Tab-separated table of C-alpha atoms in Angstrom:
chain	number	residue	atom	x	y	z
A	1	UNK	CA	11.925	-9.830	-20.729
A	2	UNK	CA	12.475	-9.975	-17.570
A	3	UNK	CA	9.627	-9.533	-14.723
A	4	UNK	CA	9.113	-5.842	-13.619
A	5	UNK	CA	10.283	-6.603	-10.194
A	6	UNK	CA	8.744	-4.254	-6.497
A	7	UNK	CA	10.376	-4.457	-3.292
A	8	UNK	CA	7.947	-4.561	-0.356
A	9	UNK	CA	7.828	-2.089	2.329
A	10	UNK	CA	10.584	-4.036	4.238
A	11	UNK	CA	12.726	-5.261	1.699
A	12	UNK	CA	11.630	-7.677	-0.420
A	13	UNK	CA	11.324	-8.349	-3.403
A	14	UNK	CA	7.504	-9.617	-5.498
A	15	UNK	CA	6.340	-9.578	-10.024
A	16	UNK	CA	4.103	-7.969	-11.001
A	17	UNK	CA	0.943	-9.511	-12.811
A	18	UNK	CA	-0.438	-8.579	-15.136
A	19	UNK	CA	-3.694	-7.963	-13.271
A	20	UNK	CA	-3.359	-5.801	-10.147
A	21	UNK	CA	-1.336	-8.382	-7.979
A	22	UNK	CA	1.939	-9.178	-7.520
A	23	UNK	CA	3.539	-11.852	-6.311
A	24	UNK	CA	6.990	-12.616	-3.519
A	25	UNK	CA	10.029	-12.851	-6.587
A	26	UNK	CA	10.992	-16.072	-3.771
A	27	UNK	CA	8.799	-18.282	-1.540
A	28	UNK	CA	8.874	-16.591	2.016
A	29	UNK	CA	11.764	-15.965	4.055
A	30	UNK	CA	12.201	-16.630	8.082
A	31	UNK	CA	13.894	-13.624	8.565
A	32	UNK	CA	10.661	-12.021	6.677
A	33	UNK	CA	8.082	-13.818	8.603
A	34	UNK	CA	9.963	-12.034	11.760
A	35	UNK	CA	8.980	-8.909	10.172
A	36	UNK	CA	6.007	-10.005	12.184
A	37	UNK	CA	6.393	-12.459	14.102
A	38	UNK	CA	4.917	-11.755	18.252
A	39	UNK	CA	4.351	-8.384	17.086
A	40	UNK	CA	3.599	-5.650	19.907
A	41	UNK	CA	-0.094	-6.264	20.191
A	42	UNK	CA	-1.116	-9.674	17.357
A	43	UNK	CA	-1.774	-13.003	19.042
A	44	UNK	CA	1.941	-15.638	17.900
A	45	UNK	CA	0.184	-16.264	14.029
A	46	UNK	CA	1.853	-19.442	14.504
A	47	UNK	CA	3.787	-21.753	16.401
A	48	UNK	CA	7.927	-20.964	15.065
A	49	UNK	CA	9.441	-22.814	17.056
A	50	UNK	CA	7.800	-26.315	15.455
A	51	UNK	CA	8.270	-24.955	11.965
A	52	UNK	CA	12.535	-24.344	12.903
A	53	UNK	CA	11.971	-28.558	14.637
A	54	UNK	CA	11.453	-28.959	10.434
A	55	UNK	CA	13.357	-26.732	9.108
A	56	UNK	CA	15.744	-25.523	11.578
A	57	UNK	CA	16.474	-21.679	10.707
A	58	UNK	CA	19.894	-20.732	8.891
A	59	UNK	CA	21.376	-18.042	9.093
A	60	UNK	CA	21.404	-15.095	6.161
A	61	UNK	CA	24.795	-14.109	7.641
A	62	UNK	CA	26.793	-17.266	7.229
A	63	UNK	CA	26.985	-18.935	3.674
A	64	UNK	CA	27.278	-22.347	3.953
A	65	UNK	CA	23.680	-22.645	4.985
A	66	UNK	CA	21.689	-24.572	3.531
A	67	UNK	CA	19.221	-22.464	0.878
A	68	UNK	CA	15.986	-24.392	2.668
A	69	UNK	CA	17.116	-23.276	6.007
A	70	UNK	CA	16.454	-19.902	5.337
A	71	UNK	CA	12.616	-20.420	4.010
A	72	UNK	CA	9.546	-20.559	5.991
A	73	UNK	CA	8.279	-23.758	6.007
A	74	UNK	CA	6.553	-26.077	8.023
A	75	UNK	CA	3.700	-23.969	8.144
A	76	UNK	CA	0.900	-25.400	8.468
A	77	UNK	CA	-2.578	-24.317	6.124
A	78	UNK	CA	-4.727	-21.962	8.407
A	79	UNK	CA	-1.324	-20.504	10.145
A	80	UNK	CA	0.055	-20.465	5.586
A	81	UNK	CA	-3.418	-17.978	5.430
A	82	UNK	CA	-2.454	-16.181	8.911
A	83	UNK	CA	1.218	-15.331	7.695
A	84	UNK	CA	0.687	-13.803	4.452
A	85	UNK	CA	-2.519	-11.471	5.773
A	86	UNK	CA	-0.113	-10.349	8.674
A	87	UNK	CA	2.029	-10.305	6.118
A	88	UNK	CA	2.061	-6.408	4.884
A	89	UNK	CA	-1.340	-4.349	3.678
A	90	UNK	CA	-3.400	-6.938	2.516
A	91	UNK	CA	-1.092	-9.170	2.862
A	92	UNK	CA	-2.628	-13.268	1.016
A	93	UNK	CA	-2.163	-16.330	-0.373
A	94	UNK	CA	-1.419	-16.779	-4.076
A	95	UNK	CA	-4.537	-18.316	-6.038
A	96	UNK	CA	-4.025	-21.373	-7.560
A	97	UNK	CA	-3.946	-19.208	-11.441
A	98	UNK	CA	-1.449	-16.028	-9.936
A	99	UNK	CA	0.861	-18.784	-8.942
A	100	UNK	CA	0.778	-20.161	-11.941
A	101	UNK	CA	1.093	-16.704	-13.862
A	102	UNK	CA	4.171	-16.064	-11.704
A	103	UNK	CA	5.691	-18.980	-11.962
A	104	UNK	CA	5.656	-18.540	-16.285
A	105	UNK	CA	6.864	-14.640	-15.795
A	106	UNK	CA	9.047	-15.931	-14.055
A	107	UNK	CA	10.428	-18.968	-15.588
A	108	UNK	CA	12.643	-16.784	-17.976
A	109	UNK	CA	16.862	-16.382	-18.098
A	110	UNK	CA	17.909	-14.378	-15.311
A	111	UNK	CA	19.887	-11.442	-17.335
A	112	UNK	CA	22.604	-10.268	-15.146
A	113	UNK	CA	23.117	-7.116	-15.100
A	114	UNK	CA	18.816	-6.957	-14.821
A	115	UNK	CA	20.049	-9.287	-10.722
A	116	UNK	CA	22.795	-7.047	-10.255
A	117	UNK	CA	21.022	-3.697	-10.556
A	118	UNK	CA	17.918	-5.321	-8.041
A	119	UNK	CA	21.050	-6.629	-6.179
A	120	UNK	CA	22.738	-2.812	-5.880
A	121	UNK	CA	18.424	-0.937	-5.090
A	122	UNK	CA	19.727	0.695	-1.201
A	123	UNK	CA	15.791	-0.791	0.354
A	124	UNK	CA	16.639	-4.522	-0.934
A	125	UNK	CA	16.228	-5.707	2.947
A	126	UNK	CA	19.756	-7.392	2.985
A	127	UNK	CA	18.304	-10.997	3.492
A	128	UNK	CA	16.570	-10.942	0.595
A	129	UNK	CA	21.001	-9.714	-1.434
A	130	UNK	CA	22.475	-12.740	0.048
A	131	UNK	CA	19.604	-15.549	-0.171
A	132	UNK	CA	19.493	-13.560	-4.447
A	133	UNK	CA	23.509	-13.572	-4.691
A	134	UNK	CA	24.082	-16.916	-3.183
A	135	UNK	CA	21.018	-18.540	-6.088
A	136	UNK	CA	21.934	-15.951	-8.565
A	137	UNK	CA	25.375	-17.100	-9.136
A	138	UNK	CA	23.383	-21.000	-10.220
A	139	UNK	CA	20.067	-20.234	-11.590
A	140	UNK	CA	19.479	-20.293	-14.520
A	141	UNK	CA	15.933	-18.922	-14.588
A	142	UNK	CA	14.377	-17.053	-11.778
A	143	UNK	CA	11.835	-18.831	-10.731
A	144	UNK	CA	15.350	-20.679	-10.227
A	145	UNK	CA	16.308	-18.413	-7.671
A	146	UNK	CA	13.915	-19.832	-4.675
A	147	UNK	CA	12.139	-22.366	-6.564
A	148	UNK	CA	12.414	-26.408	-4.204
A	149	UNK	CA	10.148	-25.884	-2.027
A	150	UNK	CA	6.025	-26.756	-2.474
A	151	UNK	CA	4.136	-23.789	-1.050
A	152	UNK	CA	0.967	-23.142	-0.613
A	153	UNK	CA	-1.803	-21.645	-2.463
A	154	UNK	CA	-5.304	-20.391	-2.348
A	155	UNK	CA	-7.388	-23.370	-4.435
A	156	UNK	CA	-10.782	-23.780	-5.522
A	157	UNK	CA	-11.274	-25.950	-2.646
A	158	UNK	CA	-8.689	-24.382	0.449
A	159	UNK	CA	-5.411	-23.900	0.915
A	160	UNK	CA	-3.656	-26.711	-1.417
A	161	UNK	CA	0.127	-26.727	-3.101
A	162	UNK	CA	1.542	-25.857	-5.573
A	163	UNK	CA	5.630	-26.385	-6.370
A	164	UNK	CA	8.559	-28.717	-8.165
A	165	UNK	CA	9.594	-29.778	-4.556
A	166	UNK	CA	13.768	-31.046	-4.358
A	167	UNK	CA	13.825	-34.716	-4.898
A	168	UNK	CA	15.841	-34.453	-1.116
A	169	UNK	CA	12.822	-33.735	0.275
A	170	UNK	CA	11.262	-37.873	0.040
A	171	UNK	CA	7.850	-37.068	-1.119
A	172	UNK	CA	6.035	-39.343	-3.281
A	173	UNK	CA	4.091	-36.539	-5.327
A	174	UNK	CA	3.819	-36.100	-9.313
A	175	UNK	CA	3.019	-32.564	-9.509
A	176	UNK	CA	3.865	-30.812	-13.026
A	177	UNK	CA	1.574	-27.330	-12.038
A	178	UNK	CA	1.911	-26.048	-15.709
A	179	UNK	CA	-1.207	-29.434	-15.650
A	180	UNK	CA	-2.204	-30.292	-12.888
A	181	UNK	CA	-4.183	-28.460	-9.931
A	182	UNK	CA	-2.586	-28.234	-6.317
A	183	UNK	CA	-2.575	-31.042	-4.826
A	184	UNK	CA	-4.685	-30.892	-1.476
A	185	UNK	CA	-2.823	-33.446	2.005
A	186	UNK	CA	-3.981	-36.219	3.200
A	187	UNK	CA	-3.058	-35.961	6.525
A	188	UNK	CA	-2.398	-32.701	8.591
A	189	UNK	CA	1.348	-31.957	9.697
A	190	UNK	CA	4.085	-29.870	9.475
A	191	UNK	CA	7.103	-31.467	6.414
A	192	UNK	CA	9.458	-29.233	5.546
A	193	UNK	CA	8.542	-28.501	1.703
A	194	UNK	CA	5.850	-26.425	2.197
A	195	UNK	CA	6.501	-22.535	2.541
A	196	UNK	CA	4.203	-20.122	1.382
A	197	UNK	CA	4.836	-17.378	-1.224
A	198	UNK	CA	3.318	-13.702	-0.455
A	199	UNK	CA	0.764	-11.687	-2.889
A	200	UNK	CA	-0.762	-8.224	-2.390
A	201	UNK	CA	-2.122	-5.321	-4.352
A	202	UNK	CA	-0.310	-3.659	-6.999
A	203	UNK	CA	-0.086	-0.134	-5.300
A	204	UNK	CA	0.746	-1.431	-1.767
A	205	UNK	CA	4.101	-2.286	-2.808
A	206	UNK	CA	6.950	0.639	-1.913
A	207	UNK	CA	9.762	1.024	-4.928
A	208	UNK	CA	10.315	-0.739	-7.908
A	209	UNK	CA	13.516	-2.492	-8.428
């Protein structure tokens, strides 16, 4: 059964969990972050130029842009908390349990019909549509549409990382989210693999996708 998807107020898709929470279908995109970045009346959420230095900004309008350049990465833990809170009403990092639940729901085969219906939704943000259209041609599961990063989650002792980072990131890490707790980095440095996935309360989303 495909995951139940909804769009947030800006047109980015989320998967609905069994409880009162939605978690992003994709890790946060740079285009999604830019909706909130430097908004009037609020401080900058993070030094965006520093994030773009470790992972240059790619254009979702350009088919040749490497997929990782479209996602917001290079984020430090406290910045991830602040970004999640700004992106949507009630926005926050997913807990480790919520991340695993979303991961399990997304570990189902992509239905071409369901994906086509999602891509046809008028309110889907063009950046999300471009990423999903490109990834959908190769992804075997819904998780594969945005897999490959390490993502900040709210762990028992504070923000920590979950995910299955791609080999080219060169991380010496053994992490199976199904059996291991999230990993807390030893140092405080930006890494092009470190992104986040937004969690929001049910009832604050836009339309069903």
